[in-house]
Coordinates of C-alpha atoms and ligand atoms in Angstrom, one line a residue:
X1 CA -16.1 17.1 -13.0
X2 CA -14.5 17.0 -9.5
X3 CA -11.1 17.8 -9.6
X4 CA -8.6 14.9 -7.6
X5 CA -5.1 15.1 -6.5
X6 CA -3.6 11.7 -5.4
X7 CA -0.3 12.4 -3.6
X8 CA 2.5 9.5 -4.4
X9 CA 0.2 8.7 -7.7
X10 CA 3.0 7.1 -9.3
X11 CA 4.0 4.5 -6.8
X12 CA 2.1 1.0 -6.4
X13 CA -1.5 1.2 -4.8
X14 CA -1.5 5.2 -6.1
X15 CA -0.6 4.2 -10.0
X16 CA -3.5 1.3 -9.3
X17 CA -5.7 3.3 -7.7
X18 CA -5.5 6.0 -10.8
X19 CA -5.6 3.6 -13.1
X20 CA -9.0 2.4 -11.6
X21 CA -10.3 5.8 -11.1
X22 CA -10.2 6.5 -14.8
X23 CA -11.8 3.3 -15.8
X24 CA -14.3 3.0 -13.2
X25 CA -14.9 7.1 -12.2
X26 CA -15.5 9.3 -15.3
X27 CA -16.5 12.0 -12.9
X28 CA -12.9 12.4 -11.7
X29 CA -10.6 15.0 -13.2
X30 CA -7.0 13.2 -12.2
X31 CA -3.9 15.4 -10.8
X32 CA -0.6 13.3 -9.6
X33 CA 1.9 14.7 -7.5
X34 CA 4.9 12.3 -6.9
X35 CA 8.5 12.8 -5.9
X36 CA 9.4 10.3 -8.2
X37 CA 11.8 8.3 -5.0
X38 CA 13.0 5.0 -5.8
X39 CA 9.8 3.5 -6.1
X40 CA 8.0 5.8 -8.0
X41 CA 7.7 4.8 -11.7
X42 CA 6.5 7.3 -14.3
X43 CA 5.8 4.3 -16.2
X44 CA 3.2 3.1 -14.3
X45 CA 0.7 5.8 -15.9
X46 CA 2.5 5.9 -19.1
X47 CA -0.7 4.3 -21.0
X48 CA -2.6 7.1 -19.4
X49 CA -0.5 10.0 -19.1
X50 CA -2.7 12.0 -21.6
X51 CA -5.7 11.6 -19.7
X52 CA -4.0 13.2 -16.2
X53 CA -2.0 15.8 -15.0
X54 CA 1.3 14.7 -13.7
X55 CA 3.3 16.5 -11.3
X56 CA 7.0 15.7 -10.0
X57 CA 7.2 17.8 -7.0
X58 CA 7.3 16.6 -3.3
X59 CA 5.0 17.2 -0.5
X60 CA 7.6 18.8 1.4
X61 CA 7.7 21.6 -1.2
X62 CA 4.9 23.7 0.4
X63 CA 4.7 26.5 -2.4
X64 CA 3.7 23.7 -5.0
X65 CA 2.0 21.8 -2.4
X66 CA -0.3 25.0 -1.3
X67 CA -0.7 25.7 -5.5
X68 CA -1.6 22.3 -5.9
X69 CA -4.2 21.4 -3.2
X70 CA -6.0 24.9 -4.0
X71 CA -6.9 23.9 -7.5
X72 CA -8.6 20.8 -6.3
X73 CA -11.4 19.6 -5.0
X74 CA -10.4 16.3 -3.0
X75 CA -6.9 15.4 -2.3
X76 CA -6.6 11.4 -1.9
X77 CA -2.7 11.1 -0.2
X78 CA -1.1 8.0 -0.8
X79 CA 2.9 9.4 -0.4
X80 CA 4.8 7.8 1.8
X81 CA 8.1 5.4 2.4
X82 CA 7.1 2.3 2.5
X83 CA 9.7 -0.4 2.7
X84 CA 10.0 -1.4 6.0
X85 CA 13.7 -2.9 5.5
X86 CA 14.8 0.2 3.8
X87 CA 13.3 2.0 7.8
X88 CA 15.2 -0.2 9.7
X89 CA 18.7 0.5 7.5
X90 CA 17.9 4.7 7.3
X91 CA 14.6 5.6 9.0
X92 CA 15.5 9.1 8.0
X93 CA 13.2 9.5 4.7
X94 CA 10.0 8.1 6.5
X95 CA 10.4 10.3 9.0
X96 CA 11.0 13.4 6.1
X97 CA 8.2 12.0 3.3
X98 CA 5.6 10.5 5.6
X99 CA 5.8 12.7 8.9
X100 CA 6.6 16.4 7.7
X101 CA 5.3 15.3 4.1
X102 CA 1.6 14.7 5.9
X103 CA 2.3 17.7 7.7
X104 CA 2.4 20.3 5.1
X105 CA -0.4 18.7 3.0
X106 CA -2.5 18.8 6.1
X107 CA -1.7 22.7 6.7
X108 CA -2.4 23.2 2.8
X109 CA -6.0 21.4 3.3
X110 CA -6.3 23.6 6.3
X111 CA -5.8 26.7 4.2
X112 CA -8.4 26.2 1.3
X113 CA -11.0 23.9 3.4
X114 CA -10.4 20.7 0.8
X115 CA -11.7 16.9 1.3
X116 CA -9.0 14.3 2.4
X117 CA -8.9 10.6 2.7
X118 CA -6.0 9.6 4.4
X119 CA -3.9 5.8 3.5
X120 CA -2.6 4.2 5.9
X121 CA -1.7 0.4 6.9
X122 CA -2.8 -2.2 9.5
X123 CA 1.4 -2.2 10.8
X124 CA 0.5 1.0 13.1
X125 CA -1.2 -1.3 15.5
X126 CA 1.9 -3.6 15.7
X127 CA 1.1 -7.5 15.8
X128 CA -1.0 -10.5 17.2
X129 CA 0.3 -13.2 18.1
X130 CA 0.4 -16.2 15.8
X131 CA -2.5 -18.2 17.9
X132 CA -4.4 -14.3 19.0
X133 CA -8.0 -15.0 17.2
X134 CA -8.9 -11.4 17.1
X135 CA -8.1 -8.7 14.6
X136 CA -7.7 -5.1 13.9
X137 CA -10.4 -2.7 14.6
X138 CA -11.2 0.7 14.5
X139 CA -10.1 1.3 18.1
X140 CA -7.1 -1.2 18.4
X141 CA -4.1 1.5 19.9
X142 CA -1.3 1.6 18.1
X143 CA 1.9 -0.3 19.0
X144 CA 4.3 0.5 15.8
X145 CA 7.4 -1.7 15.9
X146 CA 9.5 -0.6 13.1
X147 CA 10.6 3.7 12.2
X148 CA 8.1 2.5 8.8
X149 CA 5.2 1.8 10.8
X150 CA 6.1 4.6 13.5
X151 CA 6.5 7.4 10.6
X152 CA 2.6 6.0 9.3
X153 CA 1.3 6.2 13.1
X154 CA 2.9 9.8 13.6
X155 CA 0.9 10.6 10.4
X156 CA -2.3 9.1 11.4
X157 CA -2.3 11.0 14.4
X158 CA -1.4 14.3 12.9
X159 CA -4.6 14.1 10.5
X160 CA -6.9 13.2 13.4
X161 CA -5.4 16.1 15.3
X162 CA -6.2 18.2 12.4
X163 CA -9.9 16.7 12.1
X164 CA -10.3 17.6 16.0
X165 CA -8.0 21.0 16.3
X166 CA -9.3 22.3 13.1
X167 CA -12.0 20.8 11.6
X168 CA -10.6 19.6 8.6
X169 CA -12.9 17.3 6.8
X170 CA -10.9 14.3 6.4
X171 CA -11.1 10.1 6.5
X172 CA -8.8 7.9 7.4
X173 CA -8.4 4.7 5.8
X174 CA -6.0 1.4 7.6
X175 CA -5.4 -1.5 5.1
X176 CA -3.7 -5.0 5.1
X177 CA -0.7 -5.8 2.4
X178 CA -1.3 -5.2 -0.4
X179 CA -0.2 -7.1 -4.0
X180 CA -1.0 -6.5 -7.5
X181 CA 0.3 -5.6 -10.4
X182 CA 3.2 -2.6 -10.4
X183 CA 4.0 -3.3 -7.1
X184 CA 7.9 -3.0 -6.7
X185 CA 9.8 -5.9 -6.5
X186 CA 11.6 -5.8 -3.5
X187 CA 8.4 -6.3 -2.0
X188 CA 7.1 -10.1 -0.9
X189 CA 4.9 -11.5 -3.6
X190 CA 6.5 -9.8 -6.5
X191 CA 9.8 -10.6 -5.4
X192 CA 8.9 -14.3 -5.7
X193 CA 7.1 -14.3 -8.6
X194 CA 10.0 -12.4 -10.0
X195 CA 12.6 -14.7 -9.1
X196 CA 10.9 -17.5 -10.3
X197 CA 10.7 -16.1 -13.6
X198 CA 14.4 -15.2 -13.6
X199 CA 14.9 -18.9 -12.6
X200 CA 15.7 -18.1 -9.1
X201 CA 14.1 -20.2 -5.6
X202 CA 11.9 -18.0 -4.2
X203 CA 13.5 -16.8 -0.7
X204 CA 10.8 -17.6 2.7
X205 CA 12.0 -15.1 5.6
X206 CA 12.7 -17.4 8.7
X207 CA 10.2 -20.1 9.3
X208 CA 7.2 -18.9 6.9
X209 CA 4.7 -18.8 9.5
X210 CA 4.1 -14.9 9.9
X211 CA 0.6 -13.7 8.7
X212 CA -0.3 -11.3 6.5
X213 CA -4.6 -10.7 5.6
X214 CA -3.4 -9.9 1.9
X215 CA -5.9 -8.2 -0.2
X216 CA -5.8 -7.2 -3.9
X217 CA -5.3 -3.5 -4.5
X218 CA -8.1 -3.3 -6.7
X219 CA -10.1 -4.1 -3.3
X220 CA -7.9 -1.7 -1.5
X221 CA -9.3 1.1 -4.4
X222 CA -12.6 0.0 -4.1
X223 CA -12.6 1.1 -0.3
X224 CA -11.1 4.1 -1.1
X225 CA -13.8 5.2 -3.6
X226 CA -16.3 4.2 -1.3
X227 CA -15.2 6.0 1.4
X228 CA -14.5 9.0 -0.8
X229 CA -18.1 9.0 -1.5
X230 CA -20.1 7.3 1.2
X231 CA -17.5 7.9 4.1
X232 CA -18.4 9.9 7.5
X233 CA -16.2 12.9 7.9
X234 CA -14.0 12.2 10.9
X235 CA -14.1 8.4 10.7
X236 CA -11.3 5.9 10.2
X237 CA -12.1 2.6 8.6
X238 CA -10.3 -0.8 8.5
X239 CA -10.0 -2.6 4.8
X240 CA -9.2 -6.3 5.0
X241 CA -10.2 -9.0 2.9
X242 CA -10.4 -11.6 5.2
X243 CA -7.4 -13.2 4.2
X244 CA -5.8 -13.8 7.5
X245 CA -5.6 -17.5 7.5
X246 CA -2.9 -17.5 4.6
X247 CA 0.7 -17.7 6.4
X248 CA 3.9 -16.3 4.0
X249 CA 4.7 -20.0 3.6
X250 CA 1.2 -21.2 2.0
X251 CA 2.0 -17.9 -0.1
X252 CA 5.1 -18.6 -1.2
X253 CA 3.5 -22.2 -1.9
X254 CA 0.6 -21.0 -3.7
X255 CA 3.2 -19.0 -5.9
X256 CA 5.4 -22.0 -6.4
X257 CA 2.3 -24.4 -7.6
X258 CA 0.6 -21.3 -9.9
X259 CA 3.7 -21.1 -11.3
X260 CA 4.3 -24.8 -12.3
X261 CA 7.4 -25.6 -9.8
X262 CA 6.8 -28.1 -7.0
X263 CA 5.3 -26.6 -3.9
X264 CA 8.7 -26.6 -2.4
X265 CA 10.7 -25.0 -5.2
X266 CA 11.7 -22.2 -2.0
X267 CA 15.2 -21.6 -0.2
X268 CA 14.4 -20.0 3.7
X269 CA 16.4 -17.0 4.8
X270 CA 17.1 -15.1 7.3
X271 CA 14.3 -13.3 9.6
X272 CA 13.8 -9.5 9.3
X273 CA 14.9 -8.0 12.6
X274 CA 11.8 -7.1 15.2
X275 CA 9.2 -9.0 12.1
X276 CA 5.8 -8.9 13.1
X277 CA 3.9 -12.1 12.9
X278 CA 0.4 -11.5 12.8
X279 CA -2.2 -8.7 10.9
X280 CA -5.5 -9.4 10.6
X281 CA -8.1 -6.9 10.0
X282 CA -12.1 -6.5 11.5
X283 CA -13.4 -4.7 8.1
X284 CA -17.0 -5.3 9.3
X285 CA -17.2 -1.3 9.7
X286 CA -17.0 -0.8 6.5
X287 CA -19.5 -3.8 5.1
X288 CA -21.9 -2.8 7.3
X289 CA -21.7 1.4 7.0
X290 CA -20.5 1.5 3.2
X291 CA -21.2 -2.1 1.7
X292 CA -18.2 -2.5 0.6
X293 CA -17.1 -6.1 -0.6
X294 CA -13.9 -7.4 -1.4
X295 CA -13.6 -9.5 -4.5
X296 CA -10.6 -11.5 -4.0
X297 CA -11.5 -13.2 -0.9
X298 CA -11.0 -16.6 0.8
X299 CA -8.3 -19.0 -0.4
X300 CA -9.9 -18.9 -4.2
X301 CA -10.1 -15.2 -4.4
X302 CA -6.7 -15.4 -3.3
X303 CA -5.5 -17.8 -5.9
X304 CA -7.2 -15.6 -8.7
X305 CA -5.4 -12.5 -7.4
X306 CA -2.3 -14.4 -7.8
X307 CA -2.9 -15.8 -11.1
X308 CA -3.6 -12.3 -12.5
X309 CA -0.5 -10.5 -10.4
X310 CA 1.6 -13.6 -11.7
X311 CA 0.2 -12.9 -15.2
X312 CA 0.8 -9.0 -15.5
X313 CA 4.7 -9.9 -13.8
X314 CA 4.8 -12.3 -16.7
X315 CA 3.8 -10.2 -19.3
X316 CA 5.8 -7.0 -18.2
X317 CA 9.0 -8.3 -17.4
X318 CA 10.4 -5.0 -19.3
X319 CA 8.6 -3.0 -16.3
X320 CA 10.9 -5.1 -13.8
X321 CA 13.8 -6.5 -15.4
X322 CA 16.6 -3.8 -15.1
X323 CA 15.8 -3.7 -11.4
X324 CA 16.1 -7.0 -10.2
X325 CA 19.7 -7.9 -10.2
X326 CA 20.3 -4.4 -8.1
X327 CA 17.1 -5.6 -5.6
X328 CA 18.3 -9.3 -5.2
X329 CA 22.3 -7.8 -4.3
X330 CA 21.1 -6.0 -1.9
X331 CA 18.5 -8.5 -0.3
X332 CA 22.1 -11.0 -0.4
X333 CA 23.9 -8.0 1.9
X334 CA 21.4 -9.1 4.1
X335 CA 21.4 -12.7 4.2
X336 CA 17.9 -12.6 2.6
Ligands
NAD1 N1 1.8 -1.6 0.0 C1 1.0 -2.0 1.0 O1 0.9 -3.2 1.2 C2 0.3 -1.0 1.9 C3 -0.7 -1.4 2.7 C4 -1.5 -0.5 3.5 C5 -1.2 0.9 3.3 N2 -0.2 1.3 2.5 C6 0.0 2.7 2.3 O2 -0.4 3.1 1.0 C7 0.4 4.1 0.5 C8 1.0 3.8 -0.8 O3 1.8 2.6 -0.6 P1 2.6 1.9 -1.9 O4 2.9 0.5 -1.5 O5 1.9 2.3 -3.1 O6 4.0 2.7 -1.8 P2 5.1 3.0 -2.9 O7 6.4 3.0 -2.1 O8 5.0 2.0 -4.0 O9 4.7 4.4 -3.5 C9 4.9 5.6 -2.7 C10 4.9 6.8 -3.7 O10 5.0 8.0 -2.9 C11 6.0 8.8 -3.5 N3 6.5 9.7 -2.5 C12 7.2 9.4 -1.4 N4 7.5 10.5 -0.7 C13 7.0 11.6 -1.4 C14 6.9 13.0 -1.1 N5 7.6 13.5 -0.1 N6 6.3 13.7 -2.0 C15 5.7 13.2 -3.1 N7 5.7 11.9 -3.4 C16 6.3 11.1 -2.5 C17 7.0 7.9 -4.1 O11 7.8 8.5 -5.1 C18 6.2 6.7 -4.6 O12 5.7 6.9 -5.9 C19 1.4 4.4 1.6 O13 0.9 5.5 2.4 C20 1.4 3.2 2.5 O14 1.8 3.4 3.8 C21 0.5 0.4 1.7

């Protein structure tokens, strides 16, 4: 067995991606570390909590941290503050969780000579502009507009400065938005499909034509597995699914329709402050090094990964419900 810590294990893509480890990875002896912030959810392993260890500590705790990484084998760090909004209102946190938090998971990795893959996201390289046909690569320089994306950058950097200073043997992974299931509600897909269950107009920021490249985060895991296995020590790979010709307005659409309401059934909002309007991502690094392939793709792939998201939202409202009347007052403060 290979012993696994996934840092931030019980937030969205980290609960998914252990989830998918256990069902797809036998080999893998699980170990969660998460802070439990806001958006962590204990519940989200619930029907597996017997089959992990689960940890609430935070990465900033370097005793545990140090303990933690030592009785490992790979450490797979998803932790991090994530909601842009919530960066631009108190970037304090992101610069706490995902600058020193990276920091002193990277000195522990150091110490006792572990494996890391590194998460990050596509917002470090900032945006394209709506009619820019190209799309993230490998060596696009970063341009981060909001504290979110600058706290992910500064943490990007300090891993490869560790790869190069130190030798640690590390990946980096950049990946597109993600949606799926457990994915906390104040974020863009669920929010909708929330609010249409609880009878509410889905709510389009501004004029709907800011792009995305949304991929499942079952394809997001995928990557990360492969790369785990397969990946070159040193390297950074893009994940995208190609889905970069789907604006938030043909999402919200697409939402509106799967869920039986007219294709219009949407109020608009105000914009985010500083929103980016364009991520796409060049994942042809990975498909032709790795072989990875994404299976939500194109617009039907993208449909199906709805469907299913819109099904487990449906089916789990207990997972969701107590939150959404504090997420929706607070998006109202905004004008959103
Ligand atoms: N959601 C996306 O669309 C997306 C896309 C690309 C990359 N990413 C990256 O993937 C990772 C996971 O994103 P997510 O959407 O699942 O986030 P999330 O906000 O749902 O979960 C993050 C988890 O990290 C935990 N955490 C935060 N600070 C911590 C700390 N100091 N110590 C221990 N745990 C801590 C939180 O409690 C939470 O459970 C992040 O690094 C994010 O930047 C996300």
């Amino acid at each position: 067995m290979t012993k696994m810590l996934v840092t931030g294990g019980a937030g969205f893509i980290g609960a998914n991606f252990v989830h998918y480890t256990l069902k797809h990875k036998p080999e893998y002896e699980v170990t969660v570390i998460d802070k439990l912030t806001y958006a962590g959810n204990p519940d989200n392993l619930a029907s597996i909590l017997e089959k992990i260890n689960f940890v609430t500590g935070d990465l900033n705790d370097q005793a545990l941290i140090d303990k933690l990484v030592s009785e490992n084998d790979i450490v797979v760090h998803f932790a991090a503050d994530t909601h842009n909004d919530n960066s631009l209102n108190d970037p304090w946190p992101f610069i706490e969780n995902n600058i020193l938090g990276t920091y002193h998971l990277l000195e522990a990795v150091r110490k006792h000579d572990k494996r890391l893959h590194h998460i990050s996201t596509d917002e470090v390289f900032g945006d394209l502009e709506l009619d820019d046909p190209n799309r993230f690569t490998e060596t696009t320089p970063y341009e981060p507009s909001s504290p979110y994306s600058a706290s992910k950058a500064s943490s990007d950097h300090l891993v490869r400065a560790w790869i190069r200073s130190f030798g640690i043997k590390a990946t980096i992974s950049n990946c597109s938005n993600n949606y799926g299931p457990y994915q906390h509600i104040e974020k863009f897909i669920p929010r909708q499909i929330t609010n249409i269950l609880s009878d509410i107009k889905p709510k389009l920021y501004g004029t709907g034509e800011q792009v995305r490249d949304w991929i499942h985060v079952d394809d997001h895991n995928s990557a990360v597995h492969l790369i785990l296995e397969q990946g070159k020590l040193g390297d950074t790979y893009i994940i995208g699914a190609d889905n970069d010709h789907v604006n938030n307005k043909a999402v919200i659409e697409m939402i509106c329709e799967l869920m039986g309401k007219g294709h219009d059934w949407y109020e608009h909002v105000n914009d985010r402050p500083g929103h980016d309007m364009r991520y796409a991502m060049d994942s042809s690094k990975l498909r032709r090094e790795l072989g990875w392939q994404p299976q939500y793709t194109d617009q039907n792939g993208m449909e199906n990964g709805l469907k299913q998201t819109i099904q487990w939202y449906t089916d789990n409202e207990e997972w969701w419900q107590a939150e959404k009347a504090k997420v929706e007052a607070k998006y109202a403060e905004q004008g959103q």
